[in-house]
Amino acid sequence: APEWAGLYNLWGLIADPQFVQAIATTGIILVVCLSIQLTLGFALAWALYHIRRGRAFVISLILIPTAIAPIIAGIVWWMLFNTRYGAINSLLDKLGIDPLQWTITMPYALIAVIVATVWQTVPFVAIILLGGLTTIPPEVLDASKVDGASRWRELR
């Protein structure tokens, strides 16, 4: 007959070192990816904000990684990072560096996941931030230039 386990399953999970390691790795991916995505996304949004002609065309090109289904992007990046036949290891081999097991060993697997995630999500972050930048009235930026604000102060 079934027995009420209460929170015993949860305590068993928390005590499992493999679960704790998985949570720690997820936290690392979260912090690193979020930092890189916001930094690169804002830089890209700021650059797009200053484009006057052809901005829509550039945005449509930038959004291509976002339009690819995550499973397809995962397969493509897995093929790029493949130990035997991957383009990245082929490039490293030409530079005289031994092939790395990108998808098997740590920290290389962590790096591969971060690169693939950032590649796919930075355009979306940039478009969201560009939307915020375009809501700033031009008069505010013109006033900051008249007041002698540097580029950094204008950005802030």
PDB file of C-alpha atoms in Angstrom:
ATOM      1  CA  ALA A   1       0.000   0.000   0.000  1.00  0.00           C
ATOM      2  CA  PRO A   2       1.244   3.521  -0.714  1.00  0.00           C
ATOM      3  CA  GLU A   3       2.666   5.430   2.243  1.00  0.00           C
ATOM      4  CA  TRP A   4       2.750   9.163   2.771  1.00  0.00           C
ATOM      5  CA  ALA A   5       6.351  10.282   2.285  1.00  0.00           C
ATOM      6  CA  GLY A   6       5.854  13.929   3.160  1.00  0.00           C
ATOM      7  CA  LEU A   7       9.019  15.925   2.573  1.00  0.00           C
ATOM      8  CA  TYR A   8      11.378  12.949   2.865  1.00  0.00           C
ATOM      9  CA  ASN A   9      11.809  12.779  -0.902  1.00  0.00           C
ATOM     10  CA  LEU A  10      12.751  16.464  -0.974  1.00  0.00           C
ATOM     11  CA  TRP A  11      15.310  16.029   1.815  1.00  0.00           C
ATOM     12  CA  GLY A  12      16.765  13.042  -0.009  1.00  0.00           C
ATOM     13  CA  LEU A  13      17.085  15.101  -3.169  1.00  0.00           C
ATOM     14  CA  ILE A  14      18.757  17.998  -1.384  1.00  0.00           C
ATOM     15  CA  ALA A  15      21.234  15.598   0.219  1.00  0.00           C
ATOM     16  CA  ASP A  16      22.194  14.109  -3.170  1.00  0.00           C
ATOM     17  CA  PRO A  17      25.577  15.566  -4.272  1.00  0.00           C
ATOM     18  CA  GLN A  18      24.770  15.072  -7.949  1.00  0.00           C
ATOM     19  CA  PHE A  19      21.607  17.173  -7.588  1.00  0.00           C
ATOM     20  CA  VAL A  20      23.516  19.900  -5.748  1.00  0.00           C
ATOM     21  CA  GLN A  21      26.172  19.905  -8.504  1.00  0.00           C
ATOM     22  CA  ALA A  22      23.449  20.192 -11.166  1.00  0.00           C
ATOM     23  CA  ILE A  23      21.890  23.155  -9.357  1.00  0.00           C
ATOM     24  CA  ALA A  24      25.320  24.815  -9.026  1.00  0.00           C
ATOM     25  CA  THR A  25      26.058  24.308 -12.728  1.00  0.00           C
ATOM     26  CA  THR A  26      22.656  25.742 -13.646  1.00  0.00           C
ATOM     27  CA  GLY A  27      23.394  28.758 -11.431  1.00  0.00           C
ATOM     28  CA  ILE A  28      26.737  29.297 -13.172  1.00  0.00           C
ATOM     29  CA  ILE A  29      25.076  29.132 -16.588  1.00  0.00           C
ATOM     30  CA  LEU A  30      22.379  31.554 -15.425  1.00  0.00           C
ATOM     31  CA  VAL A  31      24.778  34.173 -14.071  1.00  0.00           C
ATOM     32  CA  VAL A  32      27.312  33.976 -16.920  1.00  0.00           C
ATOM     33  CA  CYS A  33      24.734  33.850 -19.719  1.00  0.00           C
ATOM     34  CA  LEU A  34      22.649  36.648 -18.258  1.00  0.00           C
ATOM     35  CA  SER A  35      25.700  38.885 -17.807  1.00  0.00           C
ATOM     36  CA  ILE A  36      26.962  38.284 -21.332  1.00  0.00           C
ATOM     37  CA  GLN A  37      23.492  38.561 -22.874  1.00  0.00           C
ATOM     38  CA  LEU A  38      22.756  41.886 -21.211  1.00  0.00           C
ATOM     39  CA  THR A  39      26.187  43.321 -22.015  1.00  0.00           C
ATOM     40  CA  LEU A  40      26.262  42.251 -25.664  1.00  0.00           C
ATOM     41  CA  GLY A  41      22.536  42.885 -26.100  1.00  0.00           C
ATOM     42  CA  PHE A  42      22.819  46.443 -24.835  1.00  0.00           C
ATOM     43  CA  ALA A  43      25.913  47.114 -26.963  1.00  0.00           C
ATOM     44  CA  LEU A  44      24.085  45.811 -30.012  1.00  0.00           C
ATOM     45  CA  ALA A  45      20.950  47.793 -29.163  1.00  0.00           C
ATOM     46  CA  TRP A  46      23.002  50.964 -28.716  1.00  0.00           C
ATOM     47  CA  ALA A  47      24.673  50.400 -32.087  1.00  0.00           C
ATOM     48  CA  LEU A  48      21.306  49.729 -33.746  1.00  0.00           C
ATOM     49  CA  TYR A  49      19.851  52.829 -32.127  1.00  0.00           C
ATOM     50  CA  HIS A  50      22.402  54.983 -33.938  1.00  0.00           C
ATOM     51  CA  ILE A  51      21.727  53.424 -37.351  1.00  0.00           C
ATOM     52  CA  ARG A  52      19.416  55.686 -39.290  1.00  0.00           C
ATOM     53  CA  ARG A  53      19.205  54.038 -42.730  1.00  0.00           C
ATOM     54  CA  GLY A  54      18.661  50.324 -43.158  1.00  0.00           C
ATOM     55  CA  ARG A  55      17.959  49.597 -39.488  1.00  0.00           C
ATOM     56  CA  ALA A  56      15.038  47.280 -40.316  1.00  0.00           C
ATOM     57  CA  PHE A  57      17.210  45.223 -42.674  1.00  0.00           C
ATOM     58  CA  VAL A  58      19.982  44.881 -40.094  1.00  0.00           C
ATOM     59  CA  ILE A  59      17.466  43.894 -37.415  1.00  0.00           C
ATOM     60  CA  SER A  60      15.998  41.200 -39.669  1.00  0.00           C
ATOM     61  CA  LEU A  61      19.489  39.756 -40.215  1.00  0.00           C
ATOM     62  CA  ILE A  62      20.288  39.870 -36.517  1.00  0.00           C
ATOM     63  CA  LEU A  63      17.071  38.035 -35.605  1.00  0.00           C
ATOM     64  CA  ILE A  64      17.905  34.931 -37.656  1.00  0.00           C
ATOM     65  CA  PRO A  65      19.382  32.988 -34.667  1.00  0.00           C
ATOM     66  CA  THR A  66      16.265  33.737 -32.640  1.00  0.00           C
ATOM     67  CA  ALA A  67      14.013  32.350 -35.377  1.00  0.00           C
ATOM     68  CA  ILE A  68      15.774  28.975 -35.366  1.00  0.00           C
ATOM     69  CA  ALA A  69      14.111  26.372 -33.171  1.00  0.00           C
ATOM     70  CA  PRO A  70      16.181  25.627 -30.058  1.00  0.00           C
ATOM     71  CA  ILE A  71      16.442  21.921 -30.891  1.00  0.00           C
ATOM     72  CA  ILE A  72      17.843  22.711 -34.338  1.00  0.00           C
ATOM     73  CA  ALA A  73      20.278  25.233 -32.872  1.00  0.00           C
ATOM     74  CA  GLY A  74      21.356  22.633 -30.309  1.00  0.00           C
ATOM     75  CA  ILE A  75      22.037  20.061 -33.013  1.00  0.00           C
ATOM     76  CA  VAL A  76      23.995  22.569 -35.106  1.00  0.00           C
ATOM     77  CA  TRP A  77      26.137  23.629 -32.147  1.00  0.00           C
ATOM     78  CA  TRP A  78      26.637  19.994 -31.151  1.00  0.00           C
ATOM     79  CA  MET A  79      27.916  19.325 -34.680  1.00  0.00           C
ATOM     80  CA  LEU A  80      30.212  22.356 -34.509  1.00  0.00           C
ATOM     81  CA  PHE A  81      31.634  21.209 -31.168  1.00  0.00           C
ATOM     82  CA  ASN A  82      31.878  17.513 -32.196  1.00  0.00           C
ATOM     83  CA  THR A  83      35.206  16.005 -31.069  1.00  0.00           C
ATOM     84  CA  ARG A  84      35.983  14.159 -34.317  1.00  0.00           C
ATOM     85  CA  TYR A  85      34.308  16.110 -37.096  1.00  0.00           C
ATOM     86  CA  GLY A  86      33.439  19.484 -35.607  1.00  0.00           C
ATOM     87  CA  ALA A  87      34.488  22.700 -37.284  1.00  0.00           C
ATOM     88  CA  ILE A  88      35.835  24.165 -34.040  1.00  0.00           C
ATOM     89  CA  ASN A  89      38.143  21.229 -33.352  1.00  0.00           C
ATOM     90  CA  SER A  90      39.191  21.265 -37.005  1.00  0.00           C
ATOM     91  CA  LEU A  91      40.198  24.901 -36.601  1.00  0.00           C
ATOM     92  CA  LEU A  92      42.048  24.101 -33.367  1.00  0.00           C
ATOM     93  CA  ASP A  93      43.831  21.239 -35.151  1.00  0.00           C
ATOM     94  CA  LYS A  94      45.028  23.614 -37.870  1.00  0.00           C
ATOM     95  CA  LEU A  95      46.413  25.857 -35.107  1.00  0.00           C
ATOM     96  CA  GLY A  96      48.294  22.884 -33.642  1.00  0.00           C
ATOM     97  CA  ILE A  97      46.015  22.441 -30.619  1.00  0.00           C
ATOM     98  CA  ASP A  98      44.751  18.975 -29.714  1.00  0.00           C
ATOM     99  CA  PRO A  99      40.996  18.426 -30.175  1.00  0.00           C
ATOM    100  CA  LEU A 100      38.900  19.101 -27.093  1.00  0.00           C
ATOM    101  CA  GLN A 101      35.931  17.042 -25.940  1.00  0.00           C
ATOM    102  CA  TRP A 102      33.566  20.001 -25.950  1.00  0.00           C
ATOM    103  CA  THR A 103      30.357  18.120 -25.287  1.00  0.00           C
ATOM    104  CA  ILE A 104      31.690  15.559 -22.803  1.00  0.00           C
ATOM    105  CA  THR A 105      34.101  17.053 -20.279  1.00  0.00           C
ATOM    106  CA  MET A 106      33.822  20.028 -17.975  1.00  0.00           C
ATOM    107  CA  PRO A 107      34.494  22.965 -18.248  1.00  0.00           C
ATOM    108  CA  TYR A 108      34.374  22.655 -22.043  1.00  0.00           C
ATOM    109  CA  ALA A 109      30.761  21.453 -22.049  1.00  0.00           C
ATOM    110  CA  LEU A 110      29.818  24.422 -19.889  1.00  0.00           C
ATOM    111  CA  ILE A 111      31.549  26.788 -22.313  1.00  0.00           C
ATOM    112  CA  ALA A 112      29.780  25.168 -25.288  1.00  0.00           C
ATOM    113  CA  VAL A 113      26.365  25.540 -23.638  1.00  0.00           C
ATOM    114  CA  ILE A 114      27.046  29.170 -22.745  1.00  0.00           C
ATOM    115  CA  VAL A 115      28.236  30.045 -26.269  1.00  0.00           C
ATOM    116  CA  ALA A 116      25.224  28.409 -27.915  1.00  0.00           C
ATOM    117  CA  THR A 117      22.772  30.025 -25.495  1.00  0.00           C
ATOM    118  CA  VAL A 118      24.279  33.487 -25.866  1.00  0.00           C
ATOM    119  CA  TRP A 119      24.364  33.176 -29.654  1.00  0.00           C
ATOM    120  CA  GLN A 120      20.671  32.398 -29.809  1.00  0.00           C
ATOM    121  CA  THR A 121      19.378  34.885 -27.238  1.00  0.00           C
ATOM    122  CA  VAL A 122      21.479  38.052 -27.646  1.00  0.00           C
ATOM    123  CA  PRO A 123      19.488  39.281 -30.676  1.00  0.00           C
ATOM    124  CA  PHE A 124      16.218  39.017 -28.756  1.00  0.00           C
ATOM    125  CA  VAL A 125      17.680  40.898 -25.786  1.00  0.00           C
ATOM    126  CA  ALA A 126      19.026  43.557 -28.148  1.00  0.00           C
ATOM    127  CA  ILE A 127      15.625  44.071 -29.778  1.00  0.00           C
ATOM    128  CA  ILE A 128      13.910  44.379 -26.403  1.00  0.00           C
ATOM    129  CA  LEU A 129      16.497  46.927 -25.227  1.00  0.00           C
ATOM    130  CA  LEU A 130      16.291  48.765 -28.556  1.00  0.00           C
ATOM    131  CA  GLY A 131      12.561  49.096 -27.982  1.00  0.00           C
ATOM    132  CA  GLY A 132      13.316  50.762 -24.663  1.00  0.00           C
ATOM    133  CA  LEU A 133      15.941  53.055 -26.195  1.00  0.00           C
ATOM    134  CA  THR A 134      13.599  54.232 -28.923  1.00  0.00           C
ATOM    135  CA  THR A 135      11.062  55.391 -26.336  1.00  0.00           C
ATOM    136  CA  ILE A 136      13.525  57.971 -25.010  1.00  0.00           C
ATOM    137  CA  PRO A 137      12.492  61.343 -26.444  1.00  0.00           C
ATOM    138  CA  PRO A 138      15.169  62.803 -28.754  1.00  0.00           C
ATOM    139  CA  GLU A 139      14.893  66.092 -26.874  1.00  0.00           C
ATOM    140  CA  VAL A 140      16.395  64.479 -23.787  1.00  0.00           C
ATOM    141  CA  LEU A 141      19.466  63.310 -25.706  1.00  0.00           C
ATOM    142  CA  ASP A 142      19.767  66.671 -27.481  1.00  0.00           C
ATOM    143  CA  ALA A 143      19.614  68.448 -24.120  1.00  0.00           C
ATOM    144  CA  SER A 144      22.353  66.239 -22.720  1.00  0.00           C
ATOM    145  CA  LYS A 145      24.575  67.085 -25.706  1.00  0.00           C
ATOM    146  CA  VAL A 146      23.876  70.822 -25.272  1.00  0.00           C
ATOM    147  CA  ASP A 147      24.763  70.525 -21.584  1.00  0.00           C
ATOM    148  CA  GLY A 148      28.122  69.031 -22.583  1.00  0.00           C
ATOM    149  CA  ALA A 149      27.542  65.446 -21.492  1.00  0.00           C
ATOM    150  CA  SER A 150      30.175  62.959 -22.572  1.00  0.00           C
ATOM    151  CA  ARG A 151      29.195  59.821 -24.492  1.00  0.00           C
ATOM    152  CA  TRP A 152      29.296  57.818 -21.271  1.00  0.00           C
ATOM    153  CA  ARG A 153      27.057  60.285 -19.410  1.00  0.00           C
ATOM    154  CA  GLU A 154      24.701  60.407 -22.380  1.00  0.00           C
ATOM    155  CA  LEU A 155      24.488  56.620 -22.259  1.00  0.00           C
ATOM    156  CA  ARG A 156      23.798  56.670 -18.523  1.00  0.00           C
TER     157      ARG A 156
END
